[in-house]
């Protein structure tokens, strides 16, 4: 029983780590995900990591992933592969501005899903990626 509680504890701490507006946005994504799939329970960090790190034929036809610009270690600065613009770390543990402004998060998700996947991300995919990033 102690092992189960220790395994659940980090998830419960994580679940409350978004600011209030972001939590409301996450809750909206959860409602969308539940509409799309009635068996949906919650977003998943492991699925989010897979989405973030897997390579796809991006909008320019070359294999890219989110890590092509944002790095595998989200605590480090990244660099845009086409513009060479420096990108601040995504990890909230080192960049307190990450995942705080909904307008910016929506823009970032829309733009980057279109760059990598050549489509908008589903509510499930977006929530999974946000949980993954927020875990760093």
C-alpha positions as a Markdown table, in Angstrom:
| # | Residue | x | y | z |
|---|---|---|---|---|
| 1 | Unk | 0.0 | 0.0 | 0.0 |
| 2 | Unk | 2.9 | 2.4 | 0.8 |
| 3 | Unk | 4.3 | 1.9 | -2.7 |
| 4 | Unk | 1.0 | 2.7 | -4.3 |
| 5 | Unk | 0.7 | 5.9 | -2.3 |
| 6 | Unk | 4.2 | 6.9 | -3.1 |
| 7 | Unk | 3.5 | 6.4 | -6.8 |
| 8 | Unk | 0.3 | 8.4 | -6.6 |
| 9 | Unk | 1.7 | 11.3 | -4.6 |
| 10 | Unk | 3.9 | 12.9 | -7.4 |
| 11 | Unk | 0.8 | 12.8 | -9.7 |
| 12 | Unk | -1.3 | 14.6 | -7.2 |
| 13 | Unk | 1.4 | 17.3 | -6.6 |
| 14 | Unk | 1.7 | 17.6 | -10.4 |
| 15 | Unk | -2.0 | 17.9 | -11.0 |
| 16 | Unk | -2.2 | 21.2 | -9.1 |
| 17 | Unk | 0.8 | 22.9 | -10.6 |
| 18 | Unk | -0.8 | 25.0 | -13.3 |
| 19 | Unk | -1.9 | 28.6 | -12.5 |
| 20 | Unk | -5.7 | 29.1 | -12.3 |
| 21 | Unk | -6.2 | 30.4 | -15.9 |
| 22 | Unk | -4.0 | 27.5 | -17.3 |
| 23 | Unk | -5.9 | 25.0 | -15.1 |
| 24 | Unk | -9.2 | 26.3 | -16.6 |
| 25 | Unk | -7.7 | 25.8 | -20.1 |
| 26 | Unk | -6.5 | 22.3 | -19.2 |
| 27 | Unk | -10.0 | 21.5 | -17.9 |
| 28 | Unk | -11.5 | 22.7 | -21.2 |
| 29 | Unk | -9.1 | 20.4 | -23.1 |
| 30 | Unk | -10.2 | 17.6 | -20.8 |
| 31 | Unk | -13.8 | 18.2 | -21.7 |
| 32 | Unk | -12.9 | 18.2 | -25.4 |
| 33 | Unk | -10.9 | 15.0 | -25.0 |
| 34 | Unk | -13.8 | 13.3 | -23.1 |
| 35 | Unk | -16.2 | 14.3 | -25.9 |
| 36 | Unk | -13.9 | 12.8 | -28.5 |
| 37 | Unk | -13.4 | 9.6 | -26.5 |
| 38 | Unk | -15.7 | 8.7 | -23.6 |
| 39 | Unk | -13.0 | 6.4 | -22.1 |
| 40 | Unk | -10.7 | 9.4 | -21.6 |
| 41 | Unk | -9.6 | 9.7 | -17.9 |
| 42 | Unk | -6.7 | 12.2 | -17.9 |
| 43 | Unk | -3.7 | 13.5 | -19.8 |
| 44 | Unk | -0.5 | 11.5 | -19.7 |
| 45 | Unk | 3.1 | 12.6 | -19.4 |
| 46 | Unk | 4.4 | 9.5 | -21.2 |
| 47 | Unk | 2.2 | 10.0 | -24.2 |
| 48 | Unk | 3.2 | 13.7 | -24.2 |
| 49 | Unk | 6.8 | 12.8 | -24.3 |
| 50 | Unk | 6.2 | 10.5 | -27.2 |
| 51 | Unk | 4.4 | 13.3 | -29.1 |
| 52 | Unk | 7.1 | 15.8 | -28.2 |
| 53 | Unk | 10.1 | 13.6 | -29.2 |
| 54 | Unk | 8.8 | 11.6 | -32.2 |
| 55 | Unk | 9.9 | 12.7 | -35.7 |
| 56 | Unk | 7.5 | 13.4 | -38.5 |
| 57 | Unk | 7.5 | 14.9 | -42.0 |
| 58 | Unk | 7.1 | 18.5 | -41.1 |
| 59 | Unk | 5.5 | 21.3 | -43.2 |
| 60 | Unk | 8.7 | 21.6 | -45.2 |
| 61 | Unk | 8.8 | 17.9 | -45.9 |
| 62 | Unk | 11.8 | 17.1 | -43.7 |
| 63 | Unk | 11.8 | 14.9 | -40.6 |
| 64 | Unk | 11.5 | 17.1 | -37.5 |
| 65 | Unk | 10.2 | 16.8 | -34.0 |
| 66 | Unk | 9.5 | 19.3 | -31.3 |
| 67 | Unk | 13.0 | 18.6 | -30.0 |
| 68 | Unk | 14.5 | 19.8 | -33.3 |
| 69 | Unk | 14.1 | 23.3 | -31.9 |
| 70 | Unk | 13.3 | 22.8 | -28.2 |
| 71 | Unk | 16.0 | 20.2 | -27.4 |
| 72 | Unk | 15.5 | 16.9 | -25.6 |
| 73 | Unk | 16.4 | 18.5 | -22.3 |
| 74 | Unk | 13.7 | 21.2 | -21.8 |
| 75 | Unk | 15.8 | 22.9 | -19.2 |
| 76 | Unk | 18.2 | 24.1 | -21.9 |
| 77 | Unk | 17.7 | 26.9 | -24.4 |
| 78 | Unk | 16.8 | 25.7 | -27.9 |
| 79 | Unk | 17.3 | 27.2 | -31.3 |
| 80 | Unk | 14.8 | 27.4 | -34.2 |
| 81 | Unk | 16.0 | 25.1 | -37.0 |
| 82 | Unk | 15.0 | 27.5 | -39.8 |
| 83 | Unk | 15.5 | 31.0 | -38.3 |
| 84 | Unk | 18.3 | 30.2 | -35.8 |
| 85 | Unk | 16.3 | 32.3 | -33.2 |
| 86 | Unk | 17.2 | 31.3 | -29.6 |
| 87 | Unk | 14.3 | 29.8 | -27.7 |
| 88 | Unk | 14.1 | 30.1 | -24.0 |
| 89 | Unk | 13.9 | 26.8 | -22.0 |
| 90 | Unk | 10.4 | 25.3 | -21.9 |
| 91 | Unk | 10.8 | 23.6 | -18.5 |
| 92 | Unk | 8.8 | 25.5 | -15.9 |
| 93 | Unk | 11.4 | 24.5 | -13.4 |
| 94 | Unk | 13.9 | 26.9 | -15.0 |
| 95 | Unk | 11.6 | 29.3 | -16.9 |
| 96 | Unk | 8.7 | 30.6 | -14.7 |
| 97 | Unk | 7.0 | 32.2 | -17.7 |
| 98 | Unk | 6.4 | 28.9 | -19.4 |
| 99 | Unk | 2.7 | 27.7 | -19.5 |
| 100 | Unk | 1.4 | 30.8 | -17.8 |
| 101 | Unk | -0.3 | 32.9 | -20.5 |
| 102 | Unk | -3.1 | 30.9 | -22.3 |
| 103 | Unk | -3.0 | 33.1 | -25.4 |
| 104 | Unk | 0.7 | 32.3 | -25.9 |
| 105 | Unk | 0.2 | 28.6 | -25.1 |
| 106 | Unk | -2.6 | 28.3 | -27.7 |
| 107 | Unk | -0.5 | 30.1 | -30.3 |
| 108 | Unk | 2.5 | 28.0 | -29.6 |
| 109 | Unk | 0.6 | 24.7 | -29.7 |
| 110 | Unk | -1.2 | 25.7 | -33.0 |
| 111 | Unk | 2.0 | 26.8 | -34.7 |
| 112 | Unk | 4.2 | 24.0 | -33.6 |
| 113 | Unk | 1.7 | 21.2 | -34.2 |
| 114 | Unk | 1.3 | 22.6 | -37.7 |
| 115 | Unk | 5.1 | 22.8 | -38.2 |
| 116 | Unk | 5.8 | 19.2 | -37.0 |
| 117 | Unk | 2.6 | 17.3 | -37.7 |
| 118 | Unk | 1.2 | 19.5 | -40.5 |
| 119 | Unk | -2.1 | 19.7 | -38.7 |
| 120 | Unk | -3.6 | 21.1 | -35.4 |
| 121 | Unk | -3.2 | 18.9 | -32.4 |
| 122 | Unk | -6.2 | 17.2 | -30.8 |
| 123 | Unk | -7.3 | 18.2 | -27.3 |
| 124 | Unk | -5.8 | 14.9 | -26.1 |
| 125 | Unk | -2.4 | 15.5 | -27.8 |
| 126 | Unk | -2.3 | 19.1 | -26.6 |
| 127 | Unk | -3.1 | 18.1 | -23.0 |
| 128 | Unk | -0.5 | 15.3 | -23.1 |
| 129 | Unk | 2.2 | 17.7 | -24.3 |
| 130 | Unk | 1.3 | 20.3 | -21.7 |
| 131 | Unk | 1.5 | 17.7 | -18.9 |
| 132 | Unk | 4.8 | 16.5 | -20.3 |
| 133 | Unk | 6.3 | 20.0 | -20.4 |
| 134 | Unk | 4.9 | 20.9 | -17.0 |
| 135 | Unk | 6.6 | 17.9 | -15.5 |
| 136 | Unk | 10.1 | 19.3 | -16.4 |
